[in-house]
Short mmCIF file of C-alpha atoms in Angstrom, two decimals:
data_model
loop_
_atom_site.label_atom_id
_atom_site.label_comp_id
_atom_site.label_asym_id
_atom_site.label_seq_id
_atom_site.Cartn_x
_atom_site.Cartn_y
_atom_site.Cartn_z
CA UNK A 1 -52.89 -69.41 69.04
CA UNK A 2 -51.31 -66.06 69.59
CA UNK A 3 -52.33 -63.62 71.80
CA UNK A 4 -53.97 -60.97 69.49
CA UNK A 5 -53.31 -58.63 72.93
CA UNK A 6 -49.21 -59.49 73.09
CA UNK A 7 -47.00 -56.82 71.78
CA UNK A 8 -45.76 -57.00 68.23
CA UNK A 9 -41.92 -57.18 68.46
CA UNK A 10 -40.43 -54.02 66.65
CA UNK A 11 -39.01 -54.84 63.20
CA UNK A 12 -36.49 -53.41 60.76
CA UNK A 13 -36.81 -54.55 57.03
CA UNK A 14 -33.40 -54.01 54.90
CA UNK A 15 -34.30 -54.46 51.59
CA UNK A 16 -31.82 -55.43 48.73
CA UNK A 17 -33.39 -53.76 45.49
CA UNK A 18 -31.59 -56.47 43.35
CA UNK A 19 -32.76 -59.99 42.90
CA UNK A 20 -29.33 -61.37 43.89
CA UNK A 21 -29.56 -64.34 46.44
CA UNK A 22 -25.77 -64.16 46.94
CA UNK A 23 -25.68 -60.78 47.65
CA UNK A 24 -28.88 -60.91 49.90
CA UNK A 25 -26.87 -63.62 51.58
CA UNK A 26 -23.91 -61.53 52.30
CA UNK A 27 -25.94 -58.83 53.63
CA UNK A 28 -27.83 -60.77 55.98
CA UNK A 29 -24.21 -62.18 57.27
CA UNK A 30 -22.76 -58.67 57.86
CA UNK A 31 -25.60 -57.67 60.12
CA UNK A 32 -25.29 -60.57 62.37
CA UNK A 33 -23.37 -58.13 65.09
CA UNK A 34 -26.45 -55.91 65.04
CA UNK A 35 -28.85 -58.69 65.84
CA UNK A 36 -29.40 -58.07 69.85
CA UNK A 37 -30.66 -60.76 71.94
CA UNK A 38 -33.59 -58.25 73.14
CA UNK A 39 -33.37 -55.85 70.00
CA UNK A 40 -35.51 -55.00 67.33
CA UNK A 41 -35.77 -58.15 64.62
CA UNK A 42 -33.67 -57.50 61.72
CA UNK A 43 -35.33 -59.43 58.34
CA UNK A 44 -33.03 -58.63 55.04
CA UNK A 45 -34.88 -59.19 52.07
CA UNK A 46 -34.22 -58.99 48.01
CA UNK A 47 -36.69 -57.24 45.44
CA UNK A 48 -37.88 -60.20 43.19
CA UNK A 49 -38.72 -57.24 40.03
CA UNK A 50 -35.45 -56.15 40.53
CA UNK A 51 -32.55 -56.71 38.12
CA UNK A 52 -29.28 -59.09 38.83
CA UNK A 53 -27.52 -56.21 39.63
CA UNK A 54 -27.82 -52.53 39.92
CA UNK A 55 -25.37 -51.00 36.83
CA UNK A 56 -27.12 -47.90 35.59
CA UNK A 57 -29.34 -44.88 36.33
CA UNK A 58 -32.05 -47.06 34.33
CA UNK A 59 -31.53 -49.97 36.70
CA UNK A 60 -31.83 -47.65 39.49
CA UNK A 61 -34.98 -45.93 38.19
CA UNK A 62 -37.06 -49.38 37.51
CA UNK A 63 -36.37 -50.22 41.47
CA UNK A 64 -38.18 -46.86 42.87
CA UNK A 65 -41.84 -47.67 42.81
CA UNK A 66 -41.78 -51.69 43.57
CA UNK A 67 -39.81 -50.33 46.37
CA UNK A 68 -42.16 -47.98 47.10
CA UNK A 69 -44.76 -50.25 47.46
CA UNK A 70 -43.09 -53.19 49.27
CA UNK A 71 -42.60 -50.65 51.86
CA UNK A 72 -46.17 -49.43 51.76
CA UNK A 73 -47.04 -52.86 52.01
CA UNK A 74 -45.22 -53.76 55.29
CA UNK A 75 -45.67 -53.26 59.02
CA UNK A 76 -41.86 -52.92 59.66
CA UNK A 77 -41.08 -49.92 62.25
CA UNK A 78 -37.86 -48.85 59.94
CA UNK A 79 -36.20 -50.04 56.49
CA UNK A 80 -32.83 -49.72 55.17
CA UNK A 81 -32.57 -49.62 51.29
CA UNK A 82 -29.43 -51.77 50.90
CA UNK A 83 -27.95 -50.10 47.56
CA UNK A 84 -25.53 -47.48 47.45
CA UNK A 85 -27.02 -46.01 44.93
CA UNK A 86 -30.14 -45.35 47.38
CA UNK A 87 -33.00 -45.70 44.89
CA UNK A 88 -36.02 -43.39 45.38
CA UNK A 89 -35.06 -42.83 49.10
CA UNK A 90 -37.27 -39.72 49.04
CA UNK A 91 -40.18 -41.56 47.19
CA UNK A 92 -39.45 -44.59 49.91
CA UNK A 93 -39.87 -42.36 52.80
CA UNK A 94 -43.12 -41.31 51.65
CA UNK A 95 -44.09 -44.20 51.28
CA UNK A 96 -43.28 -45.33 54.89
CA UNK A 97 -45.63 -42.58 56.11
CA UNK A 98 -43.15 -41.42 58.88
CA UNK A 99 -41.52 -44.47 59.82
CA UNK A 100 -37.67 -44.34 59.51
CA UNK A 101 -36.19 -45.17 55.87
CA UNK A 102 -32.43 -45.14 55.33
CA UNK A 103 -30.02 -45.29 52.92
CA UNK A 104 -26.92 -46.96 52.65
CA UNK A 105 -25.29 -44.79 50.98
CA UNK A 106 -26.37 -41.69 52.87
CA UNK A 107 -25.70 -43.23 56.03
CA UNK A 108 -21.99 -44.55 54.86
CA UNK A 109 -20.59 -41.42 53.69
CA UNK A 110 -22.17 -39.70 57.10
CA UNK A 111 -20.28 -42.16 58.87
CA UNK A 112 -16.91 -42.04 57.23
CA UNK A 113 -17.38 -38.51 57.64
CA UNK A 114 -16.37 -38.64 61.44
CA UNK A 115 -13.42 -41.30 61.01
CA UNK A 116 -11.39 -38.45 58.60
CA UNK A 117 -10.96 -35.78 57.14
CA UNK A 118 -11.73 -37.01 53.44
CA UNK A 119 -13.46 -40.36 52.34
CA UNK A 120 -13.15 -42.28 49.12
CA UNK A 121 -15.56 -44.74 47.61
CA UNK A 122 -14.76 -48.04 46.12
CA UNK A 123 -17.09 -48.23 43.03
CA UNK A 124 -18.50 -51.25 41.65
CA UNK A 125 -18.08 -49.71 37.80
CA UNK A 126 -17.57 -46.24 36.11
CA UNK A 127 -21.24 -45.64 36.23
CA UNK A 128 -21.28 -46.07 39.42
CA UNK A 129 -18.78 -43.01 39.63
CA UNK A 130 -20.41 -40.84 37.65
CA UNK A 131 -23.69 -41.63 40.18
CA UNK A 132 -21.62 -41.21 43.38
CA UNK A 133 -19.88 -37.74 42.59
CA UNK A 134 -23.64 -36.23 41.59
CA UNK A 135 -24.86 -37.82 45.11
CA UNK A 136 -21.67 -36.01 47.26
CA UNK A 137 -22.69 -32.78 45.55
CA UNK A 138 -26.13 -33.31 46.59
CA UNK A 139 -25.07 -33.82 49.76
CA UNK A 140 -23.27 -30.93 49.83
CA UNK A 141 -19.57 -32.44 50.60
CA UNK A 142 -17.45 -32.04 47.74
CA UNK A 143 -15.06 -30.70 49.54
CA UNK A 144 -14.26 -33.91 51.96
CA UNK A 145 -14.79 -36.21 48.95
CA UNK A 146 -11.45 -37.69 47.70
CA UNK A 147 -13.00 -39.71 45.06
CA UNK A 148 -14.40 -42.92 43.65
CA UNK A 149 -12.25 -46.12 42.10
CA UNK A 150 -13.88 -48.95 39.96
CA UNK A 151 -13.32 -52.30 40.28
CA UNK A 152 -16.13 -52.94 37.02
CA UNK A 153 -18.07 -55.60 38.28
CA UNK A 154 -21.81 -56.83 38.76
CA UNK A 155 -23.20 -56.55 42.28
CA UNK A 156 -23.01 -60.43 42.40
CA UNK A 157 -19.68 -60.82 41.28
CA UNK A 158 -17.89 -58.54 44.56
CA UNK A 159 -19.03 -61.22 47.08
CA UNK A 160 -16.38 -64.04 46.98
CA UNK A 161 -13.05 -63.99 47.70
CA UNK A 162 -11.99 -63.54 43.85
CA UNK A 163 -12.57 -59.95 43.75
CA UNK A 164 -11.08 -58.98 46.90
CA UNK A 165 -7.58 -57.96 45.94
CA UNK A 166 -9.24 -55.79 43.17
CA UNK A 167 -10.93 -54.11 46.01
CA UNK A 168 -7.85 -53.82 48.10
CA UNK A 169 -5.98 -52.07 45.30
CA UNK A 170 -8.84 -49.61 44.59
CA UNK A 171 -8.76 -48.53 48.15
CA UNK A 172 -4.83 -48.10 48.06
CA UNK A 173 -5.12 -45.82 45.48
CA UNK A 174 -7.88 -43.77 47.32
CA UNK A 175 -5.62 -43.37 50.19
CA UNK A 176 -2.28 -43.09 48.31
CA UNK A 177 -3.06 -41.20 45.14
CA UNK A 178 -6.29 -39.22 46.09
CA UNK A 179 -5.77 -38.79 49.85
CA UNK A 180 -8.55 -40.56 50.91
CA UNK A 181 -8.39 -40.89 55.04
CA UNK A 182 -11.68 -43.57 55.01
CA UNK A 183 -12.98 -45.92 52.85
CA UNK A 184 -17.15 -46.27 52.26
CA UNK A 185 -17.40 -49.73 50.28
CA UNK A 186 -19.61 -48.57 47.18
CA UNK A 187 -22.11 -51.91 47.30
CA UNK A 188 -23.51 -53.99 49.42
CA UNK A 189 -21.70 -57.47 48.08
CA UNK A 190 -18.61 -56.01 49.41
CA UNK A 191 -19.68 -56.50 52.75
CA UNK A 192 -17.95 -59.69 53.52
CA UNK A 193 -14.66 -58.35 53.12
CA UNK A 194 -14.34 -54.98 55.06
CA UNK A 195 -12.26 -55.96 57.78
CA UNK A 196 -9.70 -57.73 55.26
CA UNK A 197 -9.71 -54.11 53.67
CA UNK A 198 -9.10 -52.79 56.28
CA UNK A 199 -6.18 -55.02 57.73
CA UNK A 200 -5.02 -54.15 54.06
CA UNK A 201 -4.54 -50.59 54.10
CA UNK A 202 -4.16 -49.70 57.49
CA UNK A 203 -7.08 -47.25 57.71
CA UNK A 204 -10.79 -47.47 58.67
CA UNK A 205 -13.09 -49.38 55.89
CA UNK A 206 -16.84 -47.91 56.52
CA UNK A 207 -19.68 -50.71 55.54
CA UNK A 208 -22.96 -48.84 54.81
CA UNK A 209 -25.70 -51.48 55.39
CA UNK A 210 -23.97 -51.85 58.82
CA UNK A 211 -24.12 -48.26 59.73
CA UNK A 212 -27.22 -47.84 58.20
CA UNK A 213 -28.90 -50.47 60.17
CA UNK A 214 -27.32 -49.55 63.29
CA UNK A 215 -29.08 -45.83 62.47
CA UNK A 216 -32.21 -47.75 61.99
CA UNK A 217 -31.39 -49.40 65.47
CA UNK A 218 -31.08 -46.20 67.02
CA UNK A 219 -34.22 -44.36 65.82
CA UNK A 220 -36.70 -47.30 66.80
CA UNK A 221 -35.20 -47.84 70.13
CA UNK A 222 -35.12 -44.37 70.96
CA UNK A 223 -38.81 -43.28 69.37
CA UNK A 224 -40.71 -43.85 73.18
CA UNK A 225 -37.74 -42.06 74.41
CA UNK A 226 -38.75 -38.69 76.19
#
């Protein structure tokens, strides 16, 4: 039987608000580097009420409160909401009641912010533009935002190796036509296929449930910290 005395090992919960096994897959697979022999557990699950994939504002709205309450719900120390579109992150961190919650997207763009002067976003679809441009004005950054570039695709479909010249040319033209310096991949699928991005173009390819992760990393190894 467990000892009811041991110590609980910290946990970090990244939650996909879709209900897409491949894409839940392919997250899980691009944290592997994070996973530290004595580091915090890292457990990446999907949202069963969520849809296929995230394609509108709608879609986005009908994820906030079953997120809300997963989170509620679970003892993790930290969760990552692994959508770019960062669904009810406010509403999320309330419901963690002061444990860490972060969001891909937030955490992406804060990243690519320090490898140049201007970032671009590969988009999964033209909605997703319109979302992404209200999100850098909310954040303030307008001016170090080169743009986004669709590829018009389902969150599923940016996972295998069909799509990945589509993405390759969408983050060409960021850098060649809109002066883009870095590139924040706008979805989670797209994970598997940063590093042939970035061999692509020649310039650094940002992954945001990677660096949003590793911020969850940081803040529950350093909370006991003095």
């Amino acid at each position: 039987m467990p000892d009811p005395g041991a110590i609980r090992p910290a946990r970090i919960l990244v939650i996909n608000p879709n209900s897409s096994r491949t894409v839940t897959a392919a997250i899980d697979a691009a944290l592997g580097p994070l996973r530290l022999p004595v580091g915090p557990d890292i457990t990446v699950t999907a949202l069963p009420e969520g849809p296929e994939s995230i394609s509108s504002q709608q879609d986005v709205d009908r994820v906030v409160m079953p997120l809300a309450r997963r989170i509620a719900e679970d003892s993790a120390d930290a969760f990552v909401i692994a959508c770019f579109s960062d669904p009810g992150l406010q509403t999320a961190r309330e419901a963690a009641a002061g444990r860490p919650v972060m969001g891909i997207a937030e955490w992406g763009i804060l990243r690519a912010l320090t490898l140049g002067e201007r970032f671009g976003i590969v988009a999964l679809s033209e909605g997703s533009v319109h979302r992404q441009r209200r999100m850098v004005r909310q954040m303030g950054l307008g001016e170090r935002y080169a743009g986004s570039r669709p590829v018009e695709a389902r969150a599923d479909e940016t996972v295998g190796e069909a799509i990945r010249a589509r993405l390759i040319a969408a983050a060409r033209i960021l850098i060649e036509r809109d002066g883009a310096d870095a590139i924040v991949l706008g979805c989670a699928g797209m994970a598997p296929h940063r590093m042939a991005i970035e061999r692509a173009i020649g310039r650094p390819v940002v992954e945001p449930c990677q660096q949003a992760v590793a911020a969850a990393l940081g803040a529950v190894l350093l909370r006991e910290v003095p």
